[in-house]
């Protein structure tokens, strides 16, 4: 019942009496339920009742990222425009942070949900065997005597994502967060492509230079989306 009323944007005052009673007639409990549901389902702030409870949009999305990382959830690809442009968090950076925290706290690879594990493998090239090797390396210690300490997991993880080798013709490429330093480090052709994306907006990958997309993707300057409509039928293969 809670889910339906949250998605329909009900305020506490408009809830039916039985539901209010189930919440102990507490507006605070209702707001906690709304926030918990919104974070756990990675809802967009602007379109949902949570915006009336957490009025700071950026703070909400930062909390959503924290919640998603702590619960080892999939990257919120449906919020990529906010995650990449607003919070500067690409899928690679997101999973890099998750794996770094797991290694630091000695979490087992089996704690990763299947689809999160598949995404880590796709973006970082780290599967079960690679993770076990990294765990063993991170447990080794450097230094002498009393000053010996564990290897920082961030020193062991890849610094760039694997190229978008599975990119399809119909996918779309979007401009990511691009700084002045990024522009200075770009070739004239890359600069021109970045300008085109800024001016024209998202473009179909098949109409662009694939090598150009991959070069900018690896640097985190563009991101890819898979356009899906309500009428599309999706089949998820077995892992």
Coordinates of N, CA and C in Angstrom, one line a residue:
X1 N 0.8 -1.2 0.0 CA 0.0 0.0 0.0 C 0.9 1.3 0.0
X2 N 1.9 1.2 0.8 CA 2.8 2.4 0.9 C 3.3 2.8 -0.5
X3 N 3.8 1.8 -1.3 CA 4.3 2.1 -2.6 C 3.4 2.9 -3.5
X4 N 2.1 2.5 -3.5 CA 1.2 3.1 -4.4 C 1.0 4.6 -4.0
X5 N 0.9 4.9 -2.7 CA 0.7 6.2 -2.3 C 1.9 7.1 -2.4
X6 N 3.1 6.5 -2.3 CA 4.3 7.2 -2.5 C 4.5 7.6 -4.0
X7 N 4.2 6.6 -4.9 CA 4.3 6.9 -6.3 C 3.3 7.9 -6.8
X8 N 2.1 7.9 -6.2 CA 1.1 8.8 -6.6 C 1.2 10.2 -5.9
X9 N 2.3 10.4 -5.1 CA 2.6 11.7 -4.6 C 1.7 12.2 -3.4
X10 N 1.2 11.2 -2.7 CA 0.3 11.6 -1.5 C 1.1 12.3 -0.4
X11 N 0.6 13.3 0.1 CA 1.1 13.9 1.4 C 0.5 13.1 2.5
X12 N 1.1 13.3 3.7 CA 0.6 12.6 4.9 C -0.9 13.0 5.2
X13 N -1.2 14.3 5.0 CA -2.6 14.7 5.2 C -3.6 14.0 4.4
X14 N -3.3 13.5 3.2 CA -4.2 12.9 2.3 C -4.2 11.4 2.4
X15 N -3.4 10.8 3.2 CA -3.4 9.4 3.3 C -4.7 8.9 4.0
X16 N -5.2 7.7 3.6 CA -6.4 7.1 4.2 C -6.1 6.8 5.7
X17 N -7.1 6.9 6.5 CA -7.0 6.7 7.9 C -6.3 5.4 8.3
X18 N -6.7 4.3 7.7 CA -6.0 3.0 8.1 C -4.5 3.0 8.0
X19 N -4.0 3.7 6.9 CA -2.6 3.8 6.6 C -1.9 4.7 7.7
X20 N -2.6 5.8 8.0 CA -2.1 6.7 9.0 C -1.9 5.9 10.3
X21 N -2.9 5.1 10.7 CA -2.9 4.4 11.9 C -1.7 3.4 11.9
X22 N -1.5 2.7 10.7 CA -0.4 1.8 10.6 C 0.9 2.5 10.8
X23 N 1.0 3.7 10.5 CA 2.2 4.5 10.7 C 2.3 5.2 12.1
X24 N 1.3 4.8 12.9 CA 1.3 5.4 14.3 C 0.8 6.8 14.3
X25 N 0.1 7.2 13.2 CA -0.4 8.6 13.1 C 0.8 9.6 13.1
X26 N 1.9 9.1 12.6 CA 3.2 9.9 12.6 C 3.6 10.4 11.2
X27 N 3.5 11.7 11.1 CA 4.0 12.3 9.8 C 5.5 12.0 9.6
X28 N 6.2 11.9 10.7 CA 7.7 11.7 10.6 C 7.9 10.2 10.0
X29 N 7.1 9.3 10.5 CA 7.3 7.9 10.0 C 6.9 7.8 8.5
X30 N 5.9 8.6 8.1 CA 5.6 8.6 6.7 C 6.7 9.2 5.8
X31 N 7.3 10.2 6.3 CA 8.4 10.9 5.6 C 9.6 9.9 5.5
X32 N 9.9 9.2 6.6 CA 11.0 8.3 6.6 C 10.7 7.2 5.6
X33 N 9.5 6.7 5.5 CA 9.1 5.7 4.5 C 9.3 6.2 3.1
X34 N 8.9 7.4 2.9 CA 9.1 8.0 1.5 C 10.5 8.1 1.1
X35 N 11.4 8.6 2.0 CA 12.8 8.7 1.7 C 13.4 7.4 1.5
X36 N 13.1 6.4 2.4 CA 13.7 5.1 2.2 C 13.3 4.4 0.9
X37 N 12.0 4.6 0.5 CA 11.6 4.0 -0.7 C 12.2 4.7 -1.9
X38 N 12.3 6.0 -1.9 CA 12.9 6.8 -3.0 C 14.4 6.4 -3.2
X39 N 15.1 6.3 -2.1 CA 16.5 5.9 -2.2 C 16.7 4.5 -2.7
X40 N 15.9 3.6 -2.1 CA 16.1 2.2 -2.5 C 15.7 1.9 -3.9
X41 N 14.8 2.7 -4.5 CA 14.3 2.6 -5.9 C 15.0 3.6 -6.8
X42 N 15.9 4.4 -6.3 CA 16.7 5.3 -7.1 C 15.7 6.2 -7.9
X43 N 14.8 6.8 -7.2 CA 13.8 7.7 -7.9 C 14.4 9.0 -8.2
X44 N 13.9 9.6 -9.3 CA 14.3 11.0 -9.7 C 13.6 12.0 -8.7
X45 N 14.4 12.9 -8.3 CA 13.9 13.9 -7.3 C 12.8 14.8 -7.8
X46 N 12.9 15.3 -9.0 CA 11.9 16.2 -9.5 C 10.5 15.7 -9.7
X47 N 10.4 14.4 -10.0 CA 9.1 13.8 -10.3 C 8.4 13.1 -9.2
X48 N 9.0 13.2 -8.0 CA 8.4 12.4 -6.9 C 8.3 13.2 -5.6
X49 N 7.4 12.7 -4.7 CA 7.0 13.3 -3.5 C 8.2 13.6 -2.6
X50 N 9.3 12.9 -2.8 CA 10.5 13.1 -1.9 C 11.0 14.5 -2.0
X51 N 10.8 15.2 -3.0 CA 11.3 16.6 -3.2 C 10.6 17.5 -2.2
X52 N 9.5 17.1 -1.6 CA 8.8 18.0 -0.6 C 9.3 17.7 0.8
X53 N 10.1 16.6 0.9 CA 10.7 16.2 2.2 C 12.1 16.6 2.2
X54 N 12.9 16.2 1.2 CA 14.3 16.6 1.1 C 14.3 17.7 0.0
X55 N 14.3 18.9 0.4 CA 14.2 20.0 -0.5 C 15.5 20.4 -1.3
X56 N 16.6 19.9 -0.8 CA 17.9 20.2 -1.5 C 18.1 19.0 -2.5
X57 N 18.0 19.3 -3.8 CA 18.1 18.3 -4.8 C 19.5 17.6 -4.8
X58 N 20.6 18.4 -4.7 CA 21.9 17.9 -4.7 C 22.2 17.0 -3.5
X59 N 21.7 17.4 -2.4 CA 21.9 16.6 -1.2 C 21.1 15.3 -1.3
X60 N 20.0 15.3 -1.9 CA 19.2 14.1 -2.1 C 20.0 13.1 -3.0
X61 N 20.5 13.6 -4.1 CA 21.3 12.7 -5.0 C 22.6 12.2 -4.4
X62 N 23.2 13.0 -3.6 CA 24.4 12.6 -2.9 C 24.0 11.4 -1.9
X63 N 22.9 11.6 -1.3 CA 22.4 10.6 -0.4 C 22.1 9.3 -1.1
X64 N 21.5 9.5 -2.3 CA 21.1 8.3 -3.2 C 22.4 7.6 -3.6
X65 N 23.4 8.3 -3.9 CA 24.7 7.6 -4.3 C 25.3 6.9 -3.1
X66 N 25.2 7.5 -2.0 CA 25.8 6.8 -0.8 C 25.0 5.6 -0.5
X67 N 23.7 5.7 -0.5 CA 22.8 4.5 -0.2 C 23.1 3.4 -1.3
X68 N 23.1 3.8 -2.5 CA 23.3 2.8 -3.6 C 24.7 2.1 -3.4
X69 N 25.7 2.8 -3.1 CA 27.0 2.2 -2.9 C 27.0 1.3 -1.7
X70 N 26.5 1.7 -0.6 CA 26.5 0.9 0.6 C 25.7 -0.4 0.4
X71 N 24.6 -0.3 -0.4 CA 23.8 -1.5 -0.7 C 24.3 -2.3 -2.0
X72 N 25.4 -1.9 -2.5 CA 26.0 -2.5 -3.7 C 25.0 -2.6 -4.8
X73 N 24.3 -1.6 -5.0 CA 23.2 -1.6 -6.1 C 23.9 -1.2 -7.5
X74 N 23.1 -1.5 -8.5 CA 23.5 -1.1 -9.8 C 23.6 0.4 -9.9
X75 N 24.5 0.9 -10.8 CA 24.6 2.3 -11.0 C 23.3 2.8 -11.6
X76 N 22.8 4.0 -11.1 CA 21.5 4.5 -11.6 C 21.6 5.1 -13.0
X77 N 21.7 4.2 -14.0 CA 21.8 4.7 -15.3 C 20.7 5.6 -15.8
X78 N 19.5 5.4 -15.3 CA 18.4 6.3 -15.6 C 18.5 7.7 -15.1
X79 N 19.5 7.9 -14.2 CA 19.8 9.2 -13.7 C 21.2 9.7 -14.1
X80 N 21.7 9.1 -15.2 CA 23.0 9.4 -15.7 C 23.2 10.9 -15.9
X81 N 22.2 11.6 -16.4 CA 22.4 13.1 -16.6 C 22.7 13.8 -15.3
X82 N 22.1 13.4 -14.2 CA 22.4 14.0 -12.9 C 23.7 13.5 -12.3
X83 N 23.9 12.2 -12.4 CA 25.1 11.6 -11.8 C 26.4 12.1 -12.5
X84 N 26.4 12.2 -13.8 CA 27.6 12.5 -14.5 C 27.8 14.1 -14.5
X85 N 26.8 14.8 -14.9 CA 26.9 16.2 -15.1 C 26.9 17.0 -13.7
X86 N 26.0 16.5 -12.8 CA 25.8 17.2 -11.6 C 26.7 16.8 -10.5
X87 N 27.0 15.4 -10.4 CA 27.8 14.9 -9.3 C 29.2 14.4 -9.8
X88 N 29.4 14.4 -11.1 CA 30.7 14.0 -11.7 C 31.0 12.6 -11.3
X89 N 30.0 11.7 -11.3 CA 30.2 10.3 -10.9 C 29.7 9.4 -12.1
X90 N 30.7 8.9 -12.8 CA 30.5 8.0 -14.0 C 30.3 6.6 -13.4
X91 N 29.8 5.7 -14.3 CA 29.6 4.3 -13.8 C 31.0 3.7 -13.4
X92 N 32.0 4.1 -14.1 CA 33.4 3.6 -13.7 C 33.7 4.1 -12.3
X93 N 33.6 5.4 -12.0 CA 33.9 5.9 -10.7 C 33.1 5.3 -9.6
X94 N 31.8 5.0 -9.9 CA 30.9 4.4 -9.0 C 31.3 3.0 -8.5
X95 N 31.6 2.2 -9.5 CA 32.0 0.8 -9.2 C 33.5 0.8 -8.7
X96 N 34.3 1.7 -9.1 CA 35.6 1.9 -8.5 C 35.5 2.1 -7.0
X97 N 34.6 3.0 -6.6 CA 34.4 3.3 -5.2 C 33.9 2.0 -4.4
X98 N 33.0 1.3 -5.0 CA 32.4 0.1 -4.4 C 33.5 -0.9 -4.2
X99 N 34.3 -1.2 -5.2 CA 35.3 -2.3 -5.0 C 36.4 -1.8 -4.1
X100 N 36.7 -0.5 -4.1 CA 37.7 0.0 -3.2 C 37.3 -0.2 -1.7
X101 N 36.0 0.1 -1.5 CA 35.5 -0.1 -0.1 C 35.4 -1.5 0.3
X102 N 35.1 -2.4 -0.7 CA 35.0 -3.8 -0.4 C 36.4 -4.4 0.0
X103 N 37.4 -4.0 -0.8 CA 38.7 -4.5 -0.5 C 39.2 -3.9 0.8
X104 N 38.9 -2.7 1.1 CA 39.4 -2.1 2.4 C 38.8 -2.7 3.6
X105 N 37.5 -3.2 3.4 CA 36.8 -3.8 4.6 C 36.8 -5.3 4.5
X106 N 37.6 -5.9 3.6 CA 37.7 -7.4 3.5 C 36.4 -8.1 3.2
X107 N 35.5 -7.4 2.4 CA 34.2 -8.0 2.0 C 34.5 -9.1 0.9
X108 N 33.7 -10.2 1.1 CA 33.8 -11.3 0.1 C 33.2 -10.8 -1.3
X109 N 33.7 -11.4 -2.3 CA 33.2 -11.1 -3.7 C 31.7 -11.5 -3.8
X110 N 31.4 -12.6 -3.0 CA 30.0 -13.1 -3.1 C 29.0 -12.1 -2.5
X111 N 29.4 -11.1 -1.8 CA 28.5 -10.1 -1.3 C 27.9 -9.2 -2.4
X112 N 28.6 -9.2 -3.6 CA 28.1 -8.4 -4.8 C 26.9 -9.1 -5.4
X113 N 25.8 -8.4 -5.6 CA 24.7 -8.9 -6.3 C 25.1 -9.3 -7.8
X114 N 24.4 -10.2 -8.4 CA 24.9 -10.7 -9.7 C 25.0 -9.6 -10.8
X115 N 24.0 -8.7 -10.9 CA 24.1 -7.7 -11.9 C 25.1 -6.6 -11.6
X116 N 25.4 -6.4 -10.3 CA 26.4 -5.4 -10.0 C 27.8 -6.0 -10.3
X117 N 27.9 -7.3 -10.0 CA 29.2 -8.0 -10.3 C 29.4 -8.0 -11.8
X118 N 28.4 -8.2 -12.6 CA 28.5 -8.2 -14.1 C 29.0 -6.9 -14.6
X119 N 28.4 -5.8 -14.0 CA 28.8 -4.5 -14.4 C 30.2 -4.1 -14.0
X120 N 30.7 -4.6 -12.9 CA 32.1 -4.4 -12.4 C 33.0 -5.1 -13.4
X121 N 32.7 -6.3 -13.9 CA 33.5 -7.0 -14.8 C 33.5 -6.3 -16.2
X122 N 32.3 -5.8 -16.6 CA 32.3 -5.1 -17.9 C 33.0 -3.8 -17.9
X123 N 33.0 -3.0 -16.8 CA 33.7 -1.7 -16.8 C 35.1 -1.7 -16.3
X124 N 35.4 -2.6 -15.3 CA 36.7 -2.6 -14.7 C 37.5 -3.8 -15.0
X125 N 36.9 -4.8 -15.6 CA 37.6 -6.1 -15.9 C 37.9 -6.9 -14.7
X126 N 37.1 -6.7 -13.6 CA 37.4 -7.4 -12.4 C 36.2 -8.4 -12.1
X127 N 36.5 -9.6 -12.2 CA 35.5 -10.7 -11.8 C 36.0 -11.4 -10.5
X128 N 35.5 -12.6 -10.3 CA 35.8 -13.2 -9.0 C 37.3 -13.5 -8.9
X129 N 37.9 -14.1 -9.9 CA 39.4 -14.4 -9.7 C 40.2 -13.2 -9.6
X130 N 39.9 -12.2 -10.4 CA 40.7 -10.9 -10.3 C 40.5 -10.3 -8.9
X131 N 39.3 -10.3 -8.4 CA 39.0 -9.7 -7.0 C 39.8 -10.5 -5.9
X132 N 39.8 -11.8 -6.0 CA 40.6 -12.6 -5.0 C 42.0 -12.2 -5.1
X133 N 42.6 -12.1 -6.3 CA 44.0 -11.6 -6.4 C 44.2 -10.3 -5.8
X134 N 43.3 -9.3 -6.1 CA 43.4 -8.0 -5.5 C 43.3 -8.0 -4.0
X135 N 42.4 -8.9 -3.5 CA 42.3 -9.0 -2.0 C 43.6 -9.4 -1.4
X136 N 44.2 -10.4 -2.0 CA 45.5 -10.9 -1.5 C 46.6 -9.9 -1.5
X137 N 46.6 -9.1 -2.6 CA 47.6 -8.0 -2.7 C 47.3 -6.9 -1.7
X138 N 46.1 -6.6 -1.5 CA 45.8 -5.5 -0.5 C 46.1 -5.9 0.9
X139 N 46.1 -7.2 1.2 CA 46.4 -7.7 2.5 C 47.9 -7.7 2.8
X140 N 48.7 -7.7 1.7 CA 50.1 -7.6 1.9 C 50.5 -6.3 2.5
X141 N 51.6 -6.2 3.2 CA 52.0 -4.9 3.9 C 53.3 -4.4 3.4
X142 N 53.4 -3.1 3.4 CA 54.6 -2.4 2.9 C 55.2 -1.6 4.1
X143 N 56.5 -1.3 3.9 CA 57.1 -0.5 5.0 C 57.9 -1.5 5.9
X144 N 58.5 -0.9 7.0 CA 59.4 -1.7 7.9 C 58.9 -1.6 9.3
X145 N 59.1 -2.7 10.0 CA 58.8 -2.7 11.5 C 57.4 -2.2 11.8
X146 N 57.3 -1.3 12.8 CA 56.1 -0.8 13.3 C 55.3 0.0 12.3
X147 N 56.0 0.4 11.2 CA 55.4 1.3 10.2 C 54.8 0.6 9.0
X148 N 54.8 -0.8 9.1 CA 54.2 -1.6 8.0 C 52.7 -1.3 8.0
X149 N 52.1 -1.2 6.8 CA 50.7 -1.0 6.6 C 50.2 -1.7 5.4
X150 N 48.9 -1.9 5.3 CA 48.3 -2.5 4.2 C 48.4 -1.7 2.9
X151 N 48.4 -2.3 1.8 CA 48.4 -1.6 0.5 C 47.0 -0.9 0.3
X152 N 47.0 0.3 -0.1 CA 45.8 1.0 -0.4 C 45.1 0.4 -1.6
X153 N 43.9 -0.1 -1.4 CA 43.2 -0.7 -2.6 C 43.2 0.1 -3.8
X154 N 43.1 1.5 -3.7 CA 43.0 2.3 -4.8 C 44.3 2.3 -5.7
X155 N 45.4 1.8 -5.1 CA 46.6 1.6 -5.9 C 46.6 0.4 -6.7
X156 N 45.6 -0.5 -6.5 CA 45.6 -1.7 -7.2 C 44.5 -1.8 -8.3
X157 N 43.5 -0.9 -8.2 CA 42.4 -0.9 -9.1 C 42.8 -0.1 -10.4
X158 N 42.2 -0.5 -11.5 CA 42.4 0.2 -12.8 C 42.0 1.7 -12.7
X159 N 42.7 2.5 -13.4 CA 42.5 4.0 -13.4 C 41.5 4.4 -14.5
X160 N 41.3 3.5 -15.5 CA 40.4 3.9 -16.6 C 39.5 2.7 -16.9
X161 N 38.3 3.0 -17.4 CA 37.3 1.9 -17.7 C 37.8 1.2 -19.0
X162 N 37.3 0.0 -19.1 CA 37.5 -0.8 -20.3 C 36.7 0.0 -21.4
X163 N 37.2 0.0 -22.6 CA 36.5 0.7 -23.7 C 35.1 0.1 -24.0
X164 N 34.3 0.9 -24.6 CA 32.9 0.6 -24.9 C 32.8 -0.4 -26.0
X165 N 33.4 -1.6 -25.8 CA 33.5 -2.6 -26.9 C 32.1 -3.1 -27.4
X166 N 31.2 -3.0 -26.5 CA 29.8 -3.6 -26.9 C 28.9 -2.5 -27.4
X167 N 29.4 -1.4 -27.7 CA 28.6 -0.2 -28.1 C 27.8 -0.6 -29.4
X168 N 26.5 -0.3 -29.4 CA 25.6 -0.6 -30.5 C 25.3 0.7 -31.3
X169 N 25.0 0.5 -32.6 CA 24.7 1.6 -33.5 C 23.6 2.5 -33.0
X170 N 22.6 2.0 -32.3 CA 21.4 2.8 -31.9 C 21.6 3.4 -30.5
X171 N 22.6 3.1 -29.8 CA 22.9 3.8 -28.5 C 23.1 5.3 -28.8
X172 N 23.0 6.0 -27.7 CA 23.3 7.5 -27.8 C 24.5 7.9 -26.9
X173 N 25.2 8.8 -27.5 CA 26.4 9.4 -26.8 C 26.0 10.8 -26.3
X174 N 26.4 11.0 -25.0 CA 26.1 12.3 -24.4 C 27.3 13.0 -23.9
X175 N 27.3 14.3 -23.8 CA 28.5 15.0 -23.2 C 28.5 14.8 -21.7
X176 N 29.7 14.5 -21.2 CA 29.8 14.4 -19.7 C 30.3 15.6 -19.1
X177 N 31.0 15.5 -18.0 CA 31.6 16.7 -17.3 C 32.9 17.0 -18.0
X178 N 33.1 18.1 -18.6 CA 34.3 18.5 -19.3 C 34.9 19.7 -18.7
X179 N 36.1 19.7 -18.2 CA 36.8 20.9 -17.6 C 37.7 21.5 -18.7
X180 N 38.2 22.7 -18.3 CA 39.1 23.4 -19.2 C 40.3 22.6 -19.5
X181 N 40.8 21.9 -18.4 CA 42.0 21.0 -18.5 C 41.7 19.9 -19.5
X182 N 40.5 19.3 -19.5 CA 40.2 18.3 -20.4 C 40.2 18.8 -21.9
X183 N 39.8 20.0 -22.1 CA 39.8 20.6 -23.4 C 41.2 20.8 -23.9
X184 N 42.1 21.2 -23.0 CA 43.5 21.5 -23.3 C 44.2 20.2 -23.7
X185 N 43.8 19.1 -23.1 CA 44.4 17.8 -23.3 C 43.8 17.1 -24.5
X186 N 42.8 17.7 -25.2 CA 42.2 17.0 -26.3 C 42.8 17.4 -27.6
X187 N 42.7 16.6 -28.6 CA 43.1 16.9 -30.0 C 42.1 17.9 -30.6
X188 N 42.5 18.5 -31.7 CA 41.5 19.4 -32.4 C 40.2 18.7 -32.8
X189 N 40.3 17.4 -33.2 CA 39.2 16.6 -33.6 C 38.3 16.3 -32.4
X190 N 38.9 16.0 -31.3 CA 38.2 15.7 -30.1 C 37.5 16.9 -29.6
X191 N 38.2 18.1 -29.6 CA 37.6 19.3 -29.2 C 36.3 19.7 -30.1
X192 N 36.5 19.4 -31.4 CA 35.4 19.7 -32.3 C 34.2 18.8 -32.0
X193 N 34.4 17.5 -31.7 CA 33.4 16.6 -31.4 C 32.7 17.0 -30.1
X194 N 33.5 17.4 -29.1 CA 32.9 17.8 -27.8 C 32.0 19.0 -28.0
X195 N 32.4 20.0 -28.8 CA 31.6 21.2 -29.1 C 30.3 20.8 -29.8
X196 N 30.4 19.8 -30.7 CA 29.2 19.4 -31.4 C 28.2 18.8 -30.5
X197 N 28.7 18.0 -29.5 CA 27.8 17.4 -28.5 C 27.1 18.4 -27.6
X198 N 27.9 19.4 -27.3 CA 27.4 20.5 -26.4 C 26.3 21.3 -27.2
X199 N 26.6 21.5 -28.4 CA 25.6 22.4 -29.2 C 24.4 21.6 -29.7
X200 N 24.6 20.3 -30.1 CA 23.5 19.6 -30.8 C 22.8 18.6 -29.8
X201 N 23.5 18.3 -28.6 CA 22.9 17.4 -27.7 C 23.2 16.0 -28.0
X202 N 22.6 15.0 -27.4 CA 22.9 13.6 -27.6 C 22.8 13.2 -29.1
X203 N 23.7 12.3 -29.5 CA 23.8 11.8 -30.9 C 23.8 10.3 -30.9
X204 N 23.3 9.7 -32.0 CA 23.3 8.3 -32.2 C 24.7 7.8 -32.4
X205 N 25.1 6.8 -31.7 CA 26.5 6.3 -31.8 C 26.9 6.0 -33.3
X206 N 25.9 5.3 -34.0 CA 26.2 4.9 -35.3 C 26.5 6.0 -36.3
X207 N 26.1 7.2 -35.9 CA 26.4 8.4 -36.8 C 27.6 9.1 -36.4
X208 N 28.4 8.6 -35.5 CA 29.6 9.2 -35.0 C 30.8 8.3 -35.3
X209 N 32.0 8.9 -35.2 CA 33.3 8.1 -35.3 C 33.4 7.3 -34.0
X210 N 33.4 6.0 -34.2 CA 33.4 5.0 -33.1 C 34.7 5.2 -32.2
X211 N 35.8 5.4 -32.9 CA 37.1 5.5 -32.2 C 37.1 6.8 -31.4
X212 N 36.5 7.8 -31.9 CA 36.4 9.1 -31.2 C 35.6 8.9 -29.9
X213 N 34.4 8.2 -30.0 CA 33.6 8.0 -28.9 C 34.4 7.2 -27.8
X214 N 35.1 6.1 -28.2 CA 35.8 5.3 -27.3 C 36.9 6.1 -26.6
X215 N 37.6 6.9 -27.3 CA 38.7 7.7 -26.7 C 38.2 8.7 -25.7
X216 N 37.0 9.3 -25.9 CA 36.5 10.2 -25.0 C 35.8 9.5 -23.8
X217 N 35.2 8.3 -24.1 CA 34.5 7.5 -23.1 C 35.5 7.1 -22.0
X218 N 36.7 6.6 -22.5 CA 37.7 6.1 -21.6 C 38.2 7.2 -20.6
X219 N 38.2 8.4 -21.1 CA 38.6 9.6 -20.3 C 37.4 10.1 -19.5
X220 N 36.3 9.6 -19.6 CA 35.1 10.0 -18.8 C 34.5 11.3 -19.3
X221 N 34.7 11.7 -20.5 CA 34.2 13.0 -21.0 C 32.8 12.8 -21.7
X222 N 32.5 11.6 -22.1 CA 31.2 11.3 -22.6 C 30.6 10.1 -21.9
X223 N 29.3 9.9 -22.0 CA 28.7 8.7 -21.4 C 27.6 8.2 -22.4
X224 N 27.3 6.9 -22.3 CA 26.4 6.3 -23.3 C 25.1 5.9 -22.6
X225 N 24.0 6.0 -23.4 CA 22.7 5.6 -22.9 C 22.1 4.7 -23.9
X226 N 21.2 3.8 -23.4 CA 20.5 2.9 -24.3 C 19.0 3.4 -24.3
X227 N 18.6 4.0 -25.4 CA 17.2 4.6 -25.5 C 16.2 3.5 -25.4
X228 N 15.3 3.6 -24.5 CA 14.2 2.6 -24.3 C 12.9 3.3 -24.1
X229 N 11.9 2.8 -24.8 CA 10.5 3.4 -24.6 C 9.6 2.4 -23.9
X230 N 8.5 2.9 -23.5 CA 7.5 2.1 -22.7 C 7.0 0.9 -23.6
X231 N 7.1 1.1 -24.9 CA 6.6 0.0 -25.8 C 7.6 -1.1 -26.0
X232 N 8.8 -0.9 -25.6 CA 9.9 -1.9 -25.9 C 9.7 -3.1 -25.0
X233 N 10.1 -4.3 -25.6 CA 10.1 -5.5 -24.9 C 11.6 -5.9 -24.6
X234 N 11.9 -6.1 -23.3 CA 13.2 -6.4 -22.9 C 13.4 -7.8 -22.4
X235 N 14.4 -8.5 -22.9 CA 14.7 -9.8 -22.4 C 16.1 -9.8 -21.8
X236 N 16.1 -10.3 -20.5 CA 17.4 -10.3 -19.8 C 17.9 -11.7 -19.8
X237 N 19.1 -12.0 -20.5 CA 19.6 -13.3 -20.6 C 20.2 -13.8 -19.2
X238 N 20.3 -15.1 -19.0 CA 20.9 -15.6 -17.8 C 22.4 -15.2 -17.7
X239 N 22.9 -15.0 -16.5 CA 24.3 -14.6 -16.3 C 25.1 -15.9 -16.4

